[in-house]
Amino acid sequence: MKKYYRNYRRRGNTVFFAVMGAIFAGLGVLALFFMEPAAVWSAVCFVAAAALLTVPMFVVHATYAVEGGRLHVRVLFPKKIPVAGIGAIVISAYDSYRRWKGFQPETFKAGSGAEYNVPSVSFLRECDENELDLCDTRTYTRITYKRQLLFDAALDFDFLRAFADAGYAGKVYVSESIYGQYAPAFDEIFGKNDPRVIVYGRIPKELEKFRKNA
């Protein structure tokens, strides 16, 4: 079973947590000599250091995979989600929190020098298509469908191919910007003009219907 990382950027966050953990460990040592009651303050610092050093293992380096008709997710605890229980997936731009900048879309440069958005995938129990115009990024998708969200992650197209082969029969909603960048990959995996694949834009569905009928 091939595993994929949930988070696109991991090194920076791992280093950040490691440095913070080392700082608290150092404070724990100092507390033994300069704080009263020494044992209590030292224990608090060492517990904080242990938490900061182990968080990346379970959160920053969280993984997902598909095998045997199930989506395997490992964040804090392993979880298996039946593929048949996933009603829709939404593929939009992957964004993540950057310190001092807020949530920013992640991009990468191809060998040709062209810049692409990193795609994300959100697994939902069901999807109200009238809300899709809000979902241009992973974070907005998470907010919009928070009650229906099962899991979300950075998308690897090898995973998407395996997921489609695992018997997924639900809808595949792809944001217009992501489809424009990766159309050949979607066509290869699902075939051209597959009715399951629905490309959506930033225009609300009802307004789009009105414009077509005008």
CSV table of N, CA and C in Angstrom, one decimal, residues 55-125:
chain,number,residue,atom,x,y,z
A,55,VAL,N,4.5,16.0,17.9
A,55,VAL,CA,3.4,16.5,17.1
A,55,VAL,C,3.7,16.3,15.6
A,56,PRO,N,5.0,16.6,15.1
A,56,PRO,CA,5.2,16.4,13.7
A,56,PRO,C,5.0,15.0,13.2
A,57,MET,N,5.3,14.0,14.0
A,57,MET,CA,5.2,12.6,13.6
A,57,MET,C,3.7,12.3,13.3
A,58,PHE,N,2.8,12.9,14.0
A,58,PHE,CA,1.4,12.5,13.8
A,58,PHE,C,0.6,13.5,13.0
A,59,VAL,N,1.0,14.8,13.0
A,59,VAL,CA,0.2,15.8,12.3
A,59,VAL,C,0.9,16.3,11.0
A,60,VAL,N,2.1,16.8,11.2
A,60,VAL,CA,2.8,17.3,10.0
A,60,VAL,C,3.1,16.2,9.0
A,61,HIS,N,3.4,15.0,9.5
A,61,HIS,CA,3.7,13.9,8.6
A,61,HIS,C,2.6,12.9,8.5
A,62,ALA,N,1.3,13.4,8.6
A,62,ALA,CA,0.2,12.5,8.5
A,62,ALA,C,0.1,12.0,7.0
A,63,THR,N,-0.4,10.8,6.9
A,63,THR,CA,-0.4,10.1,5.6
A,63,THR,C,-1.8,9.6,5.3
A,64,TYR,N,-2.0,9.3,4.0
A,64,TYR,CA,-3.3,8.7,3.5
A,64,TYR,C,-3.0,7.7,2.4
A,65,ALA,N,-3.9,6.8,2.2
A,65,ALA,CA,-3.7,5.8,1.1
A,65,ALA,C,-5.0,5.1,0.8
A,66,VAL,N,-5.0,4.3,-0.2
A,66,VAL,CA,-6.3,3.6,-0.6
A,66,VAL,C,-5.9,2.1,-0.9
A,67,GLU,N,-6.7,1.2,-0.3
A,67,GLU,CA,-6.4,-0.2,-0.5
A,67,GLU,C,-7.7,-1.0,0.0
A,68,GLY,N,-8.0,-2.0,-0.8
A,68,GLY,CA,-9.1,-2.9,-0.4
A,68,GLY,C,-10.4,-2.2,-0.3
A,69,GLY,N,-10.6,-1.2,-1.1
A,69,GLY,CA,-11.9,-0.5,-1.1
A,69,GLY,C,-12.1,0.5,0.1
A,70,ARG,N,-11.0,0.8,0.7
A,70,ARG,CA,-11.0,1.7,1.9
A,70,ARG,C,-9.9,2.8,1.8
A,71,LEU,N,-10.3,4.0,2.3
A,71,LEU,CA,-9.3,5.1,2.4
A,71,LEU,C,-8.7,5.0,3.7
A,72,HIS,N,-7.4,4.8,3.8
A,72,HIS,CA,-6.6,4.7,5.0
A,72,HIS,C,-6.0,6.0,5.4
A,73,VAL,N,-6.4,6.5,6.5
A,73,VAL,CA,-6.0,7.8,7.0
A,73,VAL,C,-5.2,7.6,8.3
A,74,ARG,N,-4.1,8.3,8.5
A,74,ARG,CA,-3.3,8.2,9.7
A,74,ARG,C,-2.9,9.6,10.1
A,75,VAL,N,-3.6,10.2,11.1
A,75,VAL,CA,-3.2,11.5,11.6
A,75,VAL,C,-2.8,11.3,13.1
A,76,LEU,N,-3.6,11.3,14.0
A,76,LEU,CA,-3.3,10.9,15.4
A,76,LEU,C,-3.5,9.4,15.6
A,77,PHE,N,-4.6,8.9,15.0
A,77,PHE,CA,-4.9,7.5,15.1
A,77,PHE,C,-5.3,7.0,13.7
A,78,PRO,N,-5.0,5.8,13.4
A,78,PRO,CA,-5.3,5.3,12.0
A,78,PRO,C,-6.9,5.2,11.9
A,79,LYS,N,-7.4,5.5,10.7
A,79,LYS,CA,-8.8,5.4,10.5
A,79,LYS,C,-9.0,4.8,9.1
A,80,LYS,N,-10.0,4.0,8.9
A,80,LYS,CA,-10.4,3.5,7.6
A,80,LYS,C,-11.8,4.0,7.2
A,81,ILE,N,-11.9,4.6,6.0
A,81,ILE,CA,-13.1,5.1,5.5
A,81,ILE,C,-13.5,4.3,4.3
A,82,PRO,N,-14.6,3.6,4.3
A,82,PRO,CA,-15.0,2.9,3.1
A,82,PRO,C,-15.2,3.8,1.9
A,83,VAL,N,-14.6,3.4,0.7
A,83,VAL,CA,-14.7,4.3,-0.5
A,83,VAL,C,-16.2,4.5,-0.8
A,84,ALA,N,-17.0,3.4,-0.6
A,84,ALA,CA,-18.4,3.5,-0.9
A,84,ALA,C,-19.2,4.6,-0.1
A,85,GLY,N,-18.6,4.9,1.1
A,85,GLY,CA,-19.2,5.9,2.0
A,85,GLY,C,-18.8,7.4,1.6
A,86,ILE,N,-18.0,7.5,0.6
A,86,ILE,CA,-17.6,8.9,0.1
A,86,ILE,C,-18.5,9.3,-1.0
A,87,GLY,N,-19.3,10.3,-0.8
A,87,GLY,CA,-20.3,10.7,-1.8
A,87,GLY,C,-19.7,11.6,-2.9
A,88,ALA,N,-18.7,12.4,-2.5
A,88,ALA,CA,-18.1,13.3,-3.5
A,88,ALA,C,-16.7,13.7,-3.1
A,89,ILE,N,-15.9,14.1,-4.0
A,89,ILE,CA,-14.6,14.7,-3.7
A,89,ILE,C,-14.5,16.0,-4.4
A,90,VAL,N,-13.9,17.0,-3.8
A,90,VAL,CA,-13.7,18.3,-4.3
A,90,VAL,C,-12.2,18.6,-4.5
A,91,ILE,N,-11.8,18.9,-5.7
A,91,ILE,CA,-10.4,19.1,-6.0
A,91,ILE,C,-10.2,20.6,-6.2
A,92,SER,N,-9.4,21.3,-5.4
A,92,SER,CA,-9.2,22.7,-5.5
A,92,SER,C,-7.7,23.0,-5.2
A,93,ALA,N,-7.4,24.3,-5.1
A,93,ALA,CA,-6.0,24.7,-4.9
A,93,ALA,C,-5.6,24.4,-3.4
A,94,TYR,N,-4.5,23.8,-3.2
A,94,TYR,CA,-4.0,23.5,-1.9
A,94,TYR,C,-3.4,24.8,-1.3
A,95,ASP,N,-3.9,25.1,-0.1
A,95,ASP,CA,-3.3,26.2,0.7
A,95,ASP,C,-2.9,25.8,2.1
A,96,SER,N,-2.0,26.5,2.7
A,96,SER,CA,-1.6,26.2,4.0
A,96,SER,C,-1.3,27.5,4.8
A,97,TYR,N,-1.2,27.4,6.1
A,97,TYR,CA,-1.0,28.6,6.9
A,97,TYR,C,0.5,28.9,6.9
A,98,ARG,N,0.8,30.1,6.6
A,98,ARG,CA,2.2,30.6,6.6
A,98,ARG,C,2.4,31.6,7.7
A,99,ARG,N,3.3,31.4,8.5
A,99,ARG,CA,3.5,32.4,9.7
A,99,ARG,C,3.6,33.8,9.2
A,100,TRP,N,2.8,34.7,9.8
A,100,TRP,CA,2.8,36.1,9.5
A,100,TRP,C,2.1,36.5,8.2
A,101,LYS,N,1.7,35.4,7.4
A,101,LYS,CA,1.0,35.7,6.1
A,101,LYS,C,-0.4,35.2,6.0
A,102,GLY,N,-0.8,34.3,6.9
A,102,GLY,CA,-2.1,33.7,6.8
A,102,GLY,C,-2.1,32.5,5.9
A,103,PHE,N,-3.3,32.1,5.4
A,103,PHE,CA,-3.4,31.0,4.5
A,103,PHE,C,-3.0,31.5,3.1
A,104,GLN,N,-2.1,30.7,2.5
A,104,GLN,CA,-1.6,31.1,1.1
A,104,GLN,C,-1.6,29.8,0.2
A,105,PRO,N,-2.1,30.0,-1.1
A,105,PRO,CA,-2.0,28.8,-2.0
A,105,PRO,C,-0.5,28.4,-2.2
A,106,GLU,N,-0.3,27.1,-2.3
A,106,GLU,CA,1.0,26.6,-2.5
A,106,GLU,C,1.2,26.4,-4.0
A,107,THR,N,2.4,26.7,-4.5
A,107,THR,CA,2.7,26.6,-5.9
A,107,THR,C,4.1,25.9,-6.0
A,108,PHE,N,4.4,25.4,-7.2
A,108,PHE,CA,5.7,24.8,-7.5
A,108,PHE,C,6.0,25.1,-9.0
A,109,LYS,N,7.3,25.1,-9.3
A,109,LYS,CA,7.7,25.3,-10.7
A,109,LYS,C,8.1,24.0,-11.3
A,110,ALA,N,7.6,23.8,-12.5
A,110,ALA,CA,7.9,22.6,-13.3
A,110,ALA,C,9.3,22.8,-14.0
A,111,GLY,N,9.7,21.7,-14.6
A,111,GLY,CA,11.1,21.8,-15.2
A,111,GLY,C,11.1,22.8,-16.3
A,112,SER,N,9.9,23.1,-16.9
A,112,SER,CA,9.9,24.1,-18.0
A,112,SER,C,9.9,25.6,-17.4
A,113,GLY,N,9.8,25.7,-16.1
A,113,GLY,CA,9.8,27.0,-15.5
A,113,GLY,C,8.4,27.5,-15.2
A,114,ALA,N,7.4,26.8,-15.8
A,114,ALA,CA,6.0,27.2,-15.6
A,114,ALA,C,5.6,27.0,-14.1
A,115,GLU,N,4.8,27.9,-13.6
A,115,GLU,CA,4.3,27.7,-12.2
A,115,GLU,C,2.9,27.1,-12.1
A,116,TYR,N,2.7,26.2,-11.2
A,116,TYR,CA,1.5,25.5,-11.1
A,116,TYR,C,1.0,25.5,-9.6
A,117,ASN,N,-0.3,25.5,-9.4
A,117,ASN,CA,-0.9,25.4,-8.1
A,117,ASN,C,-0.8,23.9,-7.7
A,118,VAL,N,-0.4,23.7,-6.4
A,118,VAL,CA,-0.5,22.4,-5.8
A,118,VAL,C,-2.0,22.0,-5.6
A,119,PRO,N,-2.5,20.9,-6.2
A,119,PRO,CA,-3.9,20.6,-6.0
A,119,PRO,C,-4.2,19.9,-4.7
A,120,SER,N,-5.4,20.0,-4.2
A,120,SER,CA,-5.8,19.4,-3.0
A,120,SER,C,-7.1,18.6,-3.2
A,121,VAL,N,-7.3,17.6,-2.4
A,121,VAL,CA,-8.6,16.8,-2.5
A,121,VAL,C,-9.3,16.8,-1.2
A,122,SER,N,-10.6,17.0,-1.2
A,122,SER,CA,-11.4,17.0,0.0
A,122,SER,C,-12.4,15.9,-0.2
A,123,PHE,N,-12.5,14.9,0.8
A,123,PHE,CA,-13.4,13.8,0.7
A,123,PHE,C,-14.7,14.2,1.5
A,124,LEU,N,-15.8,14.1,0.9
A,124,LEU,CA,-17.1,14.5,1.5
A,124,LEU,C,-18.1,13.4,1.6
A,125,ARG,N,-19.0,13.4,2.6
A,125,ARG,CA,-20.1,12.5,2.6
A,125,ARG,C,-21.0,12.8,1.5
